[in-house]
Amino acid sequence: LCSSKSYYRSLSLFLFLRSVVFSRFCSPCDIKELFCTATGLSRNTTISLLDSTGELFQNVLTQVAEQFSRAFKINELKTEVTNRLAMLEKRVELEGMKVVEIEKCRSDIKKLREEMASRNNSFLDDNKKLTPRRDVPSYPKYMLSQQTIDALRKPTFDVWLWESNEMLSCLEHMYHDLGLVKDFNINPITLKRWLLCIHDNYRNNPFHNFRHCFCVTQMMYSMICLCNLQEKFTQVDILILMTAAVCHDLDHPGYNNTYQINARTELAVRYNDISPLENHHCAVAFQIFSQSDCNIFANFDPEAFKQIRQGTITLILATDMARHGEILDSFKQKVDNFDFTNEEHVTCLKMVLIKCCDISNEVRPMEVAEPWVDCLLEEYFMQSDREKVEGLPVAPFMDREKVTKPTAQIGFIKFVLIPMFETVMKLFPQIEEVMVQPLRESRDRYEELKQIDDAMNEVSTGLRHPSVPESTTKS
Ligand SMILES: [Zn+2]
């Protein structure tokens, strides 16, 4: 059982193995050592292991050991992969939590928005909406086409084609085009911010909204162009006319003065039932000017500001239709001997001009004008429905049971619009073709529509109450 350097002897050893357990780190050398120890041979003995069939066992053992090692490595890999999978699963779970959190945030934001919107509807919250939403106005700089610029000067301009941003750009253009920005050294960025703030302070009423503000101002611009008012008026007057038009319905709540007074709203109480809405529009306008970043009059000296303020207040207060007769009568007394150097005359004309623009929808082409009637009736019906619920008096012209589009328009065009525009026509004959003629056509069209309505009513009434005696039909 020994080997020596001098002579070689081959030794056969028979091992009967029941089971061998190798550790995962077991290498062929370890196995050899194990044999050497078990058999008492020295460690440097060359050992050839043969199995019972005489095949070399060594390689098999090596392979077994390697496979074991590989198997362990695979297990290790498996463990690692399992761990990583678990980690990923955990992360997915966490991301899932984030999704839930985002959803929660979204619903919170929505709730806040709704709350803010409902608060915006409440009256006389002095701090509301006066600050522009954005610091630097971010509405895109629209390059108005020459076609748009030309169309903007006419009462035929289609006011329904434009988004708010575009209307803002058009208003901005008017201030530049009339030379107001240059002549009064208005900061062009302040002009943008002011207009944006104006936009934000109109409510989304069916009728008294920012588009109505745009219409009135665009009609004023058209009249300034058509009647060459820049030749007759000072630039201060032009600035007052335009600014009063822009501001004239600010923060209109969608319910008229009659409602305010009958419902004894905060506005009616604040202004003692005297033109509550118009006083409010005006007050909001000057609250906006009191913010330096929206004050287009910042460069004016105090005297000039006083004049602009007084002029603007007078014009906005003149838009109360309760004062229609009084103002038109005063103008009629002056118009035959009108004197453009007389301040009282000029003020009265400016009041009539803003009144004309405020109710000028029917001057526009039929396709542009007609949707406004639907908007106005929607706002009227909203009011009369509320008045019925609150037990307040309901005006027949607002009652959905009594009014139709033709009946709403005919009287207004015949007895309010045409007489007023015909009076202005005495001073500016050029408005007859462009403004008065469309009013006459609109009146005729609505009279025709009314005849059709009446005929239809007769037919349906006839059907409900047949003239043939009942006894005859029954037999
Ligand atoms: Zn208005």
GROMACS .gro file of C-alpha atoms and ligand atoms in nm:
model
  476
    1LEU     CA    1   0.000   0.000   0.000
    2CYS     CA    2   0.282   0.231  -0.071
    3SER     CA    3   0.459   0.376  -0.368
    4SER     CA    4   0.817   0.482  -0.386
    5LYS     CA    5   1.031   0.677  -0.624
    6SER     CA    6   1.255   0.371  -0.714
    7TYR     CA    7   0.990   0.133  -0.843
    8TYR     CA    8   0.644   0.158  -0.953
    9ARG     CA    9   0.377  -0.070  -0.836
   10SER     CA   10   0.020  -0.069  -0.934
   11LEU     CA   11  -0.226  -0.116  -0.655
   12SER     CA   12  -0.585  -0.207  -0.695
   13LEU     CA   13  -0.827  -0.088  -0.430
   14PHE     CA   14  -1.187  -0.182  -0.421
   15LEU     CA   15  -1.430   0.058  -0.257
   16PHE     CA   16  -1.789  -0.026  -0.197
   17LEU     CA   17  -1.973   0.301  -0.177
   18ARG     CA   18  -2.328   0.335  -0.060
   19SER     CA   19  -2.354   0.703  -0.090
   20VAL     CA   20  -2.118   0.995  -0.117
   21VAL     CA   21  -2.227   1.346  -0.024
   22PHE     CA   22  -2.030   1.624  -0.183
   23SER     CA   23  -2.049   1.978  -0.061
   24ARG     CA   24  -2.117   2.246  -0.317
   25PHE     CA   25  -1.755   2.359  -0.300
   26CYS     CA   26  -1.611   2.010  -0.352
   27SER     CA   27  -1.343   2.000  -0.626
   28PRO     CA   28  -1.167   1.697  -0.788
   29CYS     CA   29  -0.863   1.765  -0.563
   30ASP     CA   30  -1.079   1.742  -0.256
   31ILE     CA   31  -1.215   1.409  -0.368
   32LYS     CA   32  -0.861   1.282  -0.432
   33GLU     CA   33  -0.755   1.397  -0.090
   34LEU     CA   34  -1.051   1.224   0.060
   35PHE     CA   35  -0.939   0.899  -0.099
   36CYS     CA   36  -0.583   0.944   0.010
   37THR     CA   37  -0.688   1.008   0.366
   38ALA     CA   38  -0.930   0.715   0.366
   39THR     CA   39  -0.670   0.477   0.225
   40GLY     CA   40  -0.369   0.614   0.415
   41LEU     CA   41  -0.177   0.696   0.093
   42SER     CA   42   0.048   0.995   0.074
   43ARG     CA   43  -0.104   1.295  -0.096
   44ASN     CA   44   0.132   1.301  -0.390
   45THR     CA   45   0.044   0.945  -0.495
   46THR     CA   46  -0.077   0.925  -0.850
   47ILE     CA   47  -0.421   0.780  -0.828
   48SER     CA   48  -0.623   0.632  -1.111
   49LEU     CA   49  -0.973   0.553  -1.017
   50LEU     CA   50  -1.140   0.274  -1.209
   51ASP     CA   51  -1.497   0.168  -1.162
   52SER     CA   52  -1.599  -0.199  -1.156
   53THR     CA   53  -1.608  -0.209  -1.536
   54GLY     CA   54  -1.252  -0.085  -1.546
   55GLU     CA   55  -1.331   0.264  -1.676
   56LEU     CA   56  -1.149   0.562  -1.554
   57PHE     CA   57  -1.346   0.708  -1.266
   58GLN     CA   58  -1.142   1.023  -1.228
   59ASN     CA   59  -1.303   1.206  -1.518
   60VAL     CA   60  -1.645   1.106  -1.406
   61LEU     CA   61  -1.577   1.242  -1.065
   62THR     CA   62  -1.443   1.563  -1.215
   63GLN     CA   63  -1.752   1.596  -1.429
   64VAL     CA   64  -1.978   1.519  -1.134
   65ALA     CA   65  -1.801   1.778  -0.927
   66GLU     CA   66  -1.829   2.034  -1.209
   67GLN     CA   67  -2.195   1.959  -1.262
   68PHE     CA   68  -2.255   1.995  -0.892
   69SER     CA   69  -2.077   2.324  -0.897
   70ARG     CA   70  -2.278   2.438  -1.202
   71ALA     CA   71  -2.599   2.323  -1.040
   72PHE     CA   72  -2.515   2.528  -0.736
   73LYS     CA   73  -2.434   2.825  -0.958
   74ILE     CA   74  -2.770   2.784  -1.132
   75ASN     CA   75  -2.935   2.772  -0.793
   76GLU     CA   76  -2.748   3.086  -0.697
   77LEU     CA   77  -2.863   3.250  -1.018
   78LYS     CA   78  -3.214   3.131  -0.951
   79THR     CA   79  -3.208   3.285  -0.607
   80GLU     CA   80  -3.073   3.609  -0.747
   81VAL     CA   81  -3.337   3.621  -1.022
   82THR     CA   82  -3.609   3.543  -0.770
   83ASN     CA   83  -3.484   3.822  -0.547
   84ARG     CA   84  -3.474   4.065  -0.834
   85LEU     CA   85  -3.820   3.961  -0.944
   86ALA     CA   86  -3.946   4.020  -0.593
   87MET     CA   87  -3.784   4.364  -0.594
   88LEU     CA   88  -3.939   4.449  -0.929
   89GLU     CA   89  -4.275   4.330  -0.805
   90LYS     CA   90  -4.238   4.554  -0.502
   91ARG     CA   91  -4.153   4.847  -0.728
   92VAL     CA   92  -4.450   4.779  -0.954
   93GLU     CA   93  -4.665   4.772  -0.644
   94LEU     CA   94  -4.520   5.105  -0.531
   95GLU     CA   95  -4.570   5.256  -0.877
   96GLY     CA   96  -4.926   5.131  -0.854
   97MET     CA   97  -4.961   5.323  -0.531
   98LYS     CA   98  -4.830   5.631  -0.711
   99VAL     CA   99  -5.099   5.589  -0.978
  100VAL     CA  100  -5.357   5.579  -0.704
  101GLU     CA  101  -5.203   5.890  -0.550
  102ILE     CA  102  -5.205   6.069  -0.887
  103GLU     CA  103  -5.571   5.976  -0.931
  104LYS     CA  104  -5.641   6.114  -0.586
  105CYS     CA  105  -5.454   6.438  -0.672
  106ARG     CA  106  -5.653   6.466  -0.992
  107SER     CA  107  -5.984   6.434  -0.814
  108ASP     CA  108  -5.868   6.684  -0.549
  109ILE     CA  109  -5.776   6.934  -0.822
  110LYS     CA  110  -6.113   6.882  -0.988
  111LYS     CA  111  -6.293   6.941  -0.661
  112LEU     CA  112  -6.092   7.260  -0.599
  113ARG     CA  113  -6.170   7.384  -0.948
  114GLU     CA  114  -6.541   7.327  -0.897
  115GLU     CA  115  -6.531   7.498  -0.564
  116MET     CA  116  -6.354   7.798  -0.715
  117ALA     CA  117  -6.603   7.814  -1.001
  118SER     CA  118  -6.895   7.812  -0.760
  119ARG     CA  119  -6.731   8.082  -0.550
  120ASN     CA  120  -6.678   8.296  -0.861
  121ASN     CA  121  -7.053   8.301  -0.900
  122SER     CA  122  -7.108   8.461  -0.565
  123PHE     CA  123  -7.146   8.833  -0.558
  124LEU     CA  124  -6.922   9.116  -0.461
  125ASP     CA  125  -6.623   8.924  -0.344
  126ASP     CA  126  -6.391   9.219  -0.368
  127ASN     CA  127  -6.073   9.023  -0.410
  128LYS     CA  128  -6.188   8.781  -0.671
  129LYS     CA  129  -6.043   8.754  -1.019
  130LEU     CA  130  -5.893   9.100  -1.018
  131THR     CA  131  -5.543   8.969  -1.053
  132PRO     CA  132  -5.460   8.835  -1.397
  133ARG     CA  133  -5.406   8.460  -1.396
  134ARG     CA  134  -5.059   8.479  -1.543
  135ASP     CA  135  -4.781   8.718  -1.471
  136VAL     CA  136  -4.662   8.761  -1.825
  137PRO     CA  137  -4.946   8.744  -2.074
  138SER     CA  138  -4.901   8.418  -2.257
  139TYR     CA  139  -5.168   8.440  -2.523
  140PRO     CA  140  -5.005   8.377  -2.857
  141LYS     CA  141  -4.915   8.679  -3.064
  142TYR     CA  142  -5.160   8.651  -3.347
  143MET     CA  143  -5.049   8.808  -3.665
  144LEU     CA  144  -5.378   8.943  -3.792
  145SER     CA  145  -5.403   8.910  -4.169
  146GLN     CA  146  -5.463   9.224  -4.373
  147GLN     CA  147  -5.802   9.076  -4.456
  148THR     CA  148  -5.894   9.051  -4.087
  149ILE     CA  149  -5.758   9.401  -4.017
  150ASP     CA  150  -5.979   9.543  -4.294
  151ALA     CA  151  -6.285   9.341  -4.189
  152LEU     CA  152  -6.244   9.451  -3.827
  153ARG     CA  153  -6.333   9.808  -3.927
  154LYS     CA  154  -6.680   9.715  -4.048
  155PRO     CA  155  -7.011   9.625  -3.880
  156THR     CA  156  -7.023   9.318  -4.107
  157PHE     CA  157  -6.733   9.158  -3.912
  158ASP     CA  158  -6.821   8.802  -3.813
  159VAL     CA  159  -6.782   8.809  -3.437
  160TRP     CA  160  -6.847   8.435  -3.398
  161LEU     CA  161  -6.534   8.321  -3.580
  162TRP     CA  162  -6.286   8.402  -3.306
  163GLU     CA  163  -6.147   8.242  -2.994
  164SER     CA  164  -6.088   8.458  -2.687
  165ASN     CA  165  -5.717   8.489  -2.769
  166GLU     CA  166  -5.795   8.618  -3.113
  167MET     CA  167  -6.052   8.866  -2.984
  168LEU     CA  168  -5.789   8.990  -2.736
  169SER     CA  169  -5.546   9.041  -3.024
  170CYS     CA  170  -5.812   9.227  -3.222
  171LEU     CA  171  -5.884   9.459  -2.928
  172GLU     CA  172  -5.512   9.518  -2.885
  173HIS     CA  173  -5.486   9.600  -3.256
  174MET     CA  174  -5.766   9.859  -3.227
  175TYR     CA  175  -5.581  10.047  -2.950
  176HIS     CA  176  -5.265  10.049  -3.161
  177ASP     CA  177  -5.446  10.133  -3.485
  178LEU     CA  178  -5.630  10.432  -3.336
  179GLY     CA  179  -5.294  10.570  -3.221
  180LEU     CA  180  -5.394  10.547  -2.854
  181VAL     CA  181  -5.087  10.345  -2.750
  182LYS     CA  182  -4.855  10.594  -2.916
  183ASP     CA  183  -5.034  10.918  -2.826
  184PHE     CA  184  -5.081  10.828  -2.459
  185ASN     CA  185  -4.754  10.643  -2.417
  186ILE     CA  186  -4.936  10.326  -2.306
  187ASN     CA  187  -4.703  10.038  -2.216
  188PRO     CA  188  -4.785   9.770  -2.478
  189ILE     CA  189  -4.729   9.489  -2.224
  190THR     CA  190  -4.960   9.661  -1.974
  191LEU     CA  191  -5.219   9.685  -2.251
  192LYS     CA  192  -5.196   9.307  -2.303
  193ARG     CA  193  -5.219   9.239  -1.929
  194TRP     CA  194  -5.511   9.477  -1.888
  195LEU     CA  195  -5.707   9.315  -2.172
  196LEU     CA  196  -5.637   8.969  -2.029
  197CYS     CA  197  -5.762   9.084  -1.691
  198ILE     CA  198  -6.073   9.231  -1.857
  199HIS     CA  199  -6.136   8.894  -2.023
  200ASP     CA  200  -6.103   8.715  -1.689
  201ASN     CA  201  -6.354   8.948  -1.528
  202TYR     CA  202  -6.636   8.874  -1.768
  203ARG     CA  203  -6.849   8.579  -1.663
  204ASN     CA  204  -6.964   8.297  -1.888
  205ASN     CA  205  -7.323   8.417  -1.917
  206PRO     CA  206  -7.527   8.320  -2.221
  207PHE     CA  207  -7.532   8.684  -2.338
  208HIS     CA  208  -7.340   8.921  -2.112
  209ASN     CA  209  -6.999   8.761  -2.167
  210PHE     CA  210  -6.660   8.856  -2.310
  211ARG     CA  211  -6.781   8.810  -2.670
  212HIS     CA  212  -7.054   9.070  -2.607
  213CYS     CA  213  -6.782   9.305  -2.475
  214PHE     CA  214  -6.585   9.238  -2.792
  215CYS     CA  215  -6.892   9.305  -3.014
  216VAL     CA  216  -6.968   9.638  -2.848
  217THR     CA  217  -6.605   9.751  -2.872
  218GLN     CA  218  -6.572   9.633  -3.232
  219MET     CA  219  -6.890   9.825  -3.324
  220MET     CA  220  -6.748  10.133  -3.151
  221TYR     CA  221  -6.427  10.093  -3.353
  222SER     CA  222  -6.637  10.056  -3.671
  223MET     CA  223  -6.830  10.374  -3.592
  224ILE     CA  224  -6.510  10.565  -3.515
  225CYS     CA  225  -6.380  10.460  -3.858
  226LEU     CA  226  -6.707  10.503  -4.049
  227CYS     CA  227  -6.797  10.842  -3.901
  228ASN     CA  228  -6.439  10.974  -3.905
  229LEU     CA  229  -6.478  11.046  -3.536
  230GLN     CA  230  -6.103  11.105  -3.499
  231GLU     CA  231  -6.153  11.425  -3.697
  232LYS     CA  232  -6.433  11.546  -3.470
  233PHE     CA  233  -6.320  11.421  -3.130
  234THR     CA  234  -6.000  11.456  -2.927
  235GLN     CA  235  -5.790  11.144  -2.871
  236VAL     CA  236  -5.900  11.156  -2.505
  237ASP     CA  237  -6.262  11.117  -2.622
  238ILE     CA  238  -6.163  10.825  -2.847
  239LEU     CA  239  -5.980  10.662  -2.555
  240ILE     CA  240  -6.287  10.708  -2.333
  241LEU     CA  241  -6.523  10.565  -2.598
  242MET     CA  242  -6.309  10.255  -2.652
  243THR     CA  243  -6.228  10.194  -2.285
  244ALA     CA  244  -6.588  10.239  -2.172
  245ALA     CA  245  -6.698   9.989  -2.440
  246VAL     CA  246  -6.440   9.733  -2.321
  247CYS     CA  247  -6.542   9.772  -1.954
  248HIS     CA  248  -6.915   9.837  -1.985
  249ASP     CA  249  -7.048   9.496  -1.863
  250LEU     CA  250  -6.761   9.376  -1.639
  251ASP     CA  251  -6.862   9.100  -1.396
  252HIS     CA  252  -7.224   9.103  -1.518
  253PRO     CA  253  -7.404   8.833  -1.315
  254GLY     CA  254  -7.660   8.745  -1.586
  255TYR     CA  255  -7.960   8.888  -1.395
  256ASN     CA  256  -8.074   9.240  -1.474
  257ASN     CA  257  -8.133   9.547  -1.254
  258THR     CA  258  -8.501   9.465  -1.206
  259TYR     CA  259  -8.404   9.128  -1.058
  260GLN     CA  260  -8.132   9.288  -0.841
  261ILE     CA  261  -8.381   9.539  -0.702
  262ASN     CA  262  -8.674   9.296  -0.656
  263ALA     CA  263  -8.452   9.030  -0.499
  264ARG     CA  264  -8.283   9.298  -0.284
  265THR     CA  265  -7.940   9.167  -0.374
  266GLU     CA  266  -7.620   9.299  -0.220
  267LEU     CA  267  -7.562   9.503  -0.538
  268ALA     CA  268  -7.902   9.672  -0.515
  269VAL     CA  269  -7.846   9.748  -0.148
  270ARG     CA  270  -7.496   9.880  -0.212
  271TYR     CA  271  -7.608  10.115  -0.489
  272ASN     CA  272  -7.951  10.208  -0.346
  273ASP     CA  273  -8.135  10.061  -0.646
  274ILE     CA  274  -7.974  10.323  -0.874
  275SER     CA  275  -7.833  10.140  -1.179
  276PRO     CA  276  -7.679   9.871  -0.954
  277LEU     CA  277  -7.526   9.674  -1.240
  278GLU     CA  278  -7.377   9.968  -1.430
  279ASN     CA  279  -7.231  10.106  -1.107
  280HIS     CA  280  -7.079   9.765  -1.042
  281HIS     CA  281  -6.931   9.729  -1.394
  282CYS     CA  282  -6.770  10.067  -1.349
  283ALA     CA  283  -6.638   9.995  -1.001
  284VAL     CA  284  -6.480   9.668  -1.121
  285ALA     CA  285  -6.322   9.855  -1.413
  286PHE     CA  286  -6.150  10.099  -1.180
  287GLN     CA  287  -6.051   9.828  -0.934
  288ILE     CA  288  -5.864   9.675  -1.227
  289PHE     CA  289  -5.698  10.008  -1.310
  290SER     CA  290  -5.591  10.039  -0.948
  291GLN     CA  291  -5.355   9.745  -1.003
  292SER     CA  292  -5.037   9.897  -1.140
  293ASP     CA  293  -4.961   9.605  -1.375
  294CYS     CA  294  -5.299   9.652  -1.545
  295ASN     CA  295  -5.311  10.030  -1.539
  296ILE     CA  296  -5.289  10.149  -1.898
  297PHE     CA  297  -5.321  10.505  -1.763
  298ALA     CA  298  -5.010  10.474  -1.546
  299ASN     CA  299  -4.825  10.739  -1.747
  300PHE     CA  300  -5.108  10.993  -1.726
  301ASP     CA  301  -5.086  11.302  -1.511
  302PRO     CA  302  -5.353  11.320  -1.236
  303GLU     CA  303  -5.566  11.572  -1.427
  304ALA     CA  304  -5.575  11.356  -1.739
  305PHE     CA  305  -5.661  11.047  -1.532
  306LYS     CA  306  -5.945  11.237  -1.364
  307GLN     CA  307  -6.086  11.333  -1.703
  308ILE     CA  308  -6.062  10.976  -1.837
  309ARG     CA  309  -6.219  10.837  -1.519
  310GLN     CA  310  -6.509  11.082  -1.524
  311GLY     CA  311  -6.571  11.026  -1.895
  312THR     CA  312  -6.563  10.646  -1.863
  313ILE     CA  313  -6.798  10.645  -1.561
  314THR     CA  314  -7.047  10.868  -1.745
  315LEU     CA  315  -7.051  10.638  -2.049
  316ILE     CA  316  -7.082  10.310  -1.858
  317LEU     CA  317  -7.364  10.451  -1.645
  318ALA     CA  318  -7.537  10.562  -1.966
  319THR     CA  319  -7.576  10.198  -2.076
  320ASP     CA  320  -7.861  10.144  -1.825
  321MET     CA  321  -8.163  10.105  -2.056
  322ALA     CA  322  -8.384  10.250  -1.784
  323ARG     CA  323  -8.231  10.584  -1.885
  324HIS     CA  324  -8.285  10.533  -2.259
  325GLY     CA  325  -8.568  10.786  -2.304
  326GLU     CA  326  -8.398  11.052  -2.095
  327ILE     CA  327  -8.064  11.025  -2.284
  328LEU     CA  328  -8.218  11.007  -2.633
  329ASP     CA  329  -8.443  11.307  -2.563
  330SER     CA  330  -8.144  11.507  -2.444
  331PHE     CA  331  -7.957  11.416  -2.764
  332LYS     CA  332  -8.256  11.502  -2.987
  333GLN     CA  333  -8.259  11.851  -2.838
  334LYS     CA  334  -7.898  11.903  -2.938
  335VAL     CA  335  -7.868  11.720  -3.269
  336ASP     CA  336  -8.015  11.989  -3.499
  337ASN     CA  337  -7.767  12.248  -3.375
  338PHE     CA  338  -7.494  12.016  -3.276
  339ASP     CA  339  -7.171  12.182  -3.165
  340PHE     CA  340  -6.855  11.970  -3.148
  341THR     CA  341  -6.685  12.238  -2.941
  342ASN     CA  342  -6.957  12.219  -2.675
  343GLU     CA  343  -6.848  11.975  -2.405
  344GLU     CA  344  -7.205  11.898  -2.300
  345HIS     CA  345  -7.300  11.817  -2.660
  346VAL     CA  346  -6.997  11.596  -2.708
  347THR     CA  347  -7.061  11.408  -2.382
  348CYS     CA  348  -7.422  11.349  -2.482
  349LEU     CA  349  -7.316  11.219  -2.825
  350LYS     CA  350  -7.063  10.984  -2.664
  351MET     CA  351  -7.340  10.849  -2.436
  352VAL     CA  352  -7.563  10.786  -2.737
  353LEU     CA  353  -7.274  10.622  -2.925
  354ILE     CA  354  -7.201  10.369  -2.651
  355LYS     CA  355  -7.574  10.298  -2.622
  356CYS     CA  356  -7.590  10.237  -2.998
  357CYS     CA  357  -7.295   9.997  -2.983
  358ASP     CA  358  -7.429   9.816  -2.675
  359ILE     CA  359  -7.752   9.717  -2.851
  360SER     CA  360  -7.616   9.701  -3.206
  361ASN     CA  361  -7.643   9.326  -3.275
  362GLU     CA  362  -7.931   9.375  -3.520
  363VAL     CA  363  -7.710   9.610  -3.723
  364ARG     CA  364  -7.495   9.308  -3.809
  365PRO     CA  365  -7.570   9.065  -4.092
  366MET     CA  366  -7.860   8.832  -4.013
  367GLU     CA  367  -7.639   8.523  -3.971
  368VAL     CA  368  -7.425   8.707  -3.715
  369ALA     CA  369  -7.712   8.881  -3.537
  370GLU     CA  370  -7.961   8.598  -3.498
  371PRO     CA  371  -7.762   8.371  -3.260
  372TRP     CA  372  -7.744   8.665  -3.019
  373VAL     CA  373  -8.124   8.663  -2.987
  374ASP     CA  374  -8.107   8.301  -2.870
  375CYS     CA  375  -7.833   8.394  -2.622
  376LEU     CA  376  -8.037   8.685  -2.486
  377LEU     CA  377  -8.354   8.477  -2.452
  378GLU     CA  378  -8.156   8.204  -2.275
  379GLU     CA  379  -8.036   8.461  -2.021
  380TYR     CA  380  -8.387   8.608  -1.988
  381PHE     CA  381  -8.541   8.263  -1.933
  382MET     CA  382  -8.278   8.183  -1.672
  383GLN     CA  383  -8.388   8.498  -1.488
  384SER     CA  384  -8.766   8.447  -1.525
  385ASP     CA  385  -8.738   8.084  -1.412
  386ARG     CA  386  -8.555   8.200  -1.102
  387GLU     CA  387  -8.804   8.480  -1.041
  388LYS     CA  388  -9.088   8.226  -1.055
  389VAL     CA  389  -8.912   8.002  -0.803
  390GLU     CA  390  -8.839   8.296  -0.573
  391GLY     CA  391  -9.190   8.440  -0.605
  392LEU     CA  392  -9.071   8.764  -0.766
  393PRO     CA  393  -9.250   8.957  -1.045
  394VAL     CA  394  -9.175   8.827  -1.397
  395ALA     CA  395  -9.150   9.062  -1.695
  396PRO     CA  396  -9.358   8.931  -1.991
  397PHE     CA  397  -9.068   8.985  -2.237
  398MET     CA  398  -8.861   8.740  -2.031
  399ASP     CA  399  -9.130   8.476  -1.983
  400ARG     CA  400  -9.067   8.161  -2.187
  401GLU     CA  401  -9.445   8.108  -2.203
  402LYS     CA  402  -9.506   8.445  -2.369
  403VAL     CA  403  -9.205   8.548  -2.578
  404THR     CA  404  -9.082   8.431  -2.921
  405LYS     CA  405  -8.785   8.549  -3.122
  406PRO     CA  406  -8.991   8.769  -3.358
  407THR     CA  407  -9.202   8.922  -3.080
  408ALA     CA  408  -8.886   8.987  -2.878
  409GLN     CA  409  -8.717   9.167  -3.167
  410ILE     CA  410  -8.987   9.358  -3.359
  411GLY     CA  411  -9.079   9.607  -3.088
  412PHE     CA  412  -8.716   9.658  -2.988
  413ILE     CA  413  -8.602   9.726  -3.344
  414LYS     CA  414  -8.900   9.951  -3.429
  415PHE     CA  415  -8.924  10.156  -3.113
  416VAL     CA  416  -8.573  10.157  -2.969
  417LEU     CA  417  -8.308  10.085  -3.232
  418ILE     CA  418  -8.437  10.257  -3.546
  419PRO     CA  419  -8.537  10.584  -3.375
  420MET     CA  420  -8.200  10.607  -3.201
  421PHE     CA  421  -7.988  10.525  -3.508
  422GLU     CA  422  -8.198  10.759  -3.726
  423THR     CA  423  -8.124  11.040  -3.482
  424VAL     CA  424  -7.750  10.970  -3.500
  425MET     CA  425  -7.788  10.956  -3.879
  426LYS     CA  426  -7.871  11.328  -3.877
  427LEU     CA  427  -7.514  11.390  -3.764
  428PHE     CA  428  -7.349  11.110  -3.960
  429PRO     CA  429  -7.548  11.039  -4.278
  430GLN     CA  430  -7.300  10.768  -4.378
  431ILE     CA  431  -7.448  10.528  -4.121
  432GLU     CA  432  -7.778  10.502  -4.309
  433GLU     CA  433  -7.658  10.251  -4.565
  434VAL     CA  434  -7.426  10.055  -4.335
  435MET     CA  435  -7.627  10.055  -4.011
  436VAL     CA  436  -7.983  10.182  -4.044
  437GLN     CA  437  -8.072   9.989  -4.361
  438PRO     CA  438  -7.978   9.652  -4.204
  439LEU     CA  439  -8.202   9.743  -3.907
  440ARG     CA  440  -8.498   9.806  -4.140
  441GLU     CA  441  -8.433   9.477  -4.318
  442SER     CA  442  -8.413   9.291  -3.990
  443ARG     CA  443  -8.742   9.449  -3.877
  444ASP     CA  444  -8.910   9.338  -4.202
  445ARG     CA  445  -8.772   8.984  -4.171
  446TYR     CA  446  -8.893   8.942  -3.814
  447GLU     CA  447  -9.236   9.080  -3.910
  448GLU     CA  448  -9.258   8.814  -4.182
  449LEU     CA  449  -9.150   8.546  -3.934
  450LYS     CA  450  -9.415   8.667  -3.691
  451GLN     CA  451  -9.685   8.637  -3.959
  452ILE     CA  452  -9.575   8.278  -4.023
  453ASP     CA  453  -9.579   8.209  -3.647
  454ASP     CA  454  -9.929   8.358  -3.616
  455ALA     CA  455 -10.058   8.154  -3.910
  456MET     CA  456  -9.911   7.837  -3.757
  457ASN     CA  457 -10.076   7.919  -3.425
  458GLU     CA  458 -10.412   7.970  -3.594
  459VAL     CA  459 -10.383   7.631  -3.761
  460SER     CA  460 -10.288   7.451  -3.439
  461THR     CA  461 -10.557   7.637  -3.240
  462GLY     CA  462 -10.805   7.540  -3.511
  463LEU     CA  463 -10.702   7.177  -3.475
  464ARG     CA  464 -10.747   7.184  -3.100
  465HIS     CA  465 -11.084   7.361  -3.121
  466PRO     CA  466 -11.244   7.246  -3.447
  467SER     CA  467 -11.514   7.479  -3.573
  468VAL     CA  468 -11.727   7.183  -3.675
  469PRO     CA  469 -11.986   7.114  -3.398
  470GLU     CA  470 -11.893   6.820  -3.178
  471SER     CA  471 -12.227   6.646  -3.223
  472THR     CA  472 -12.168   6.628  -3.601
  473THR     CA  473 -11.824   6.472  -3.569
  474LYS     CA  474 -11.944   6.218  -3.317
  475SER     CA  475 -12.233   6.085  -3.522
  476ZN      ZN  476  -7.375   9.543  -2.280
   0.00000   0.00000   0.00000
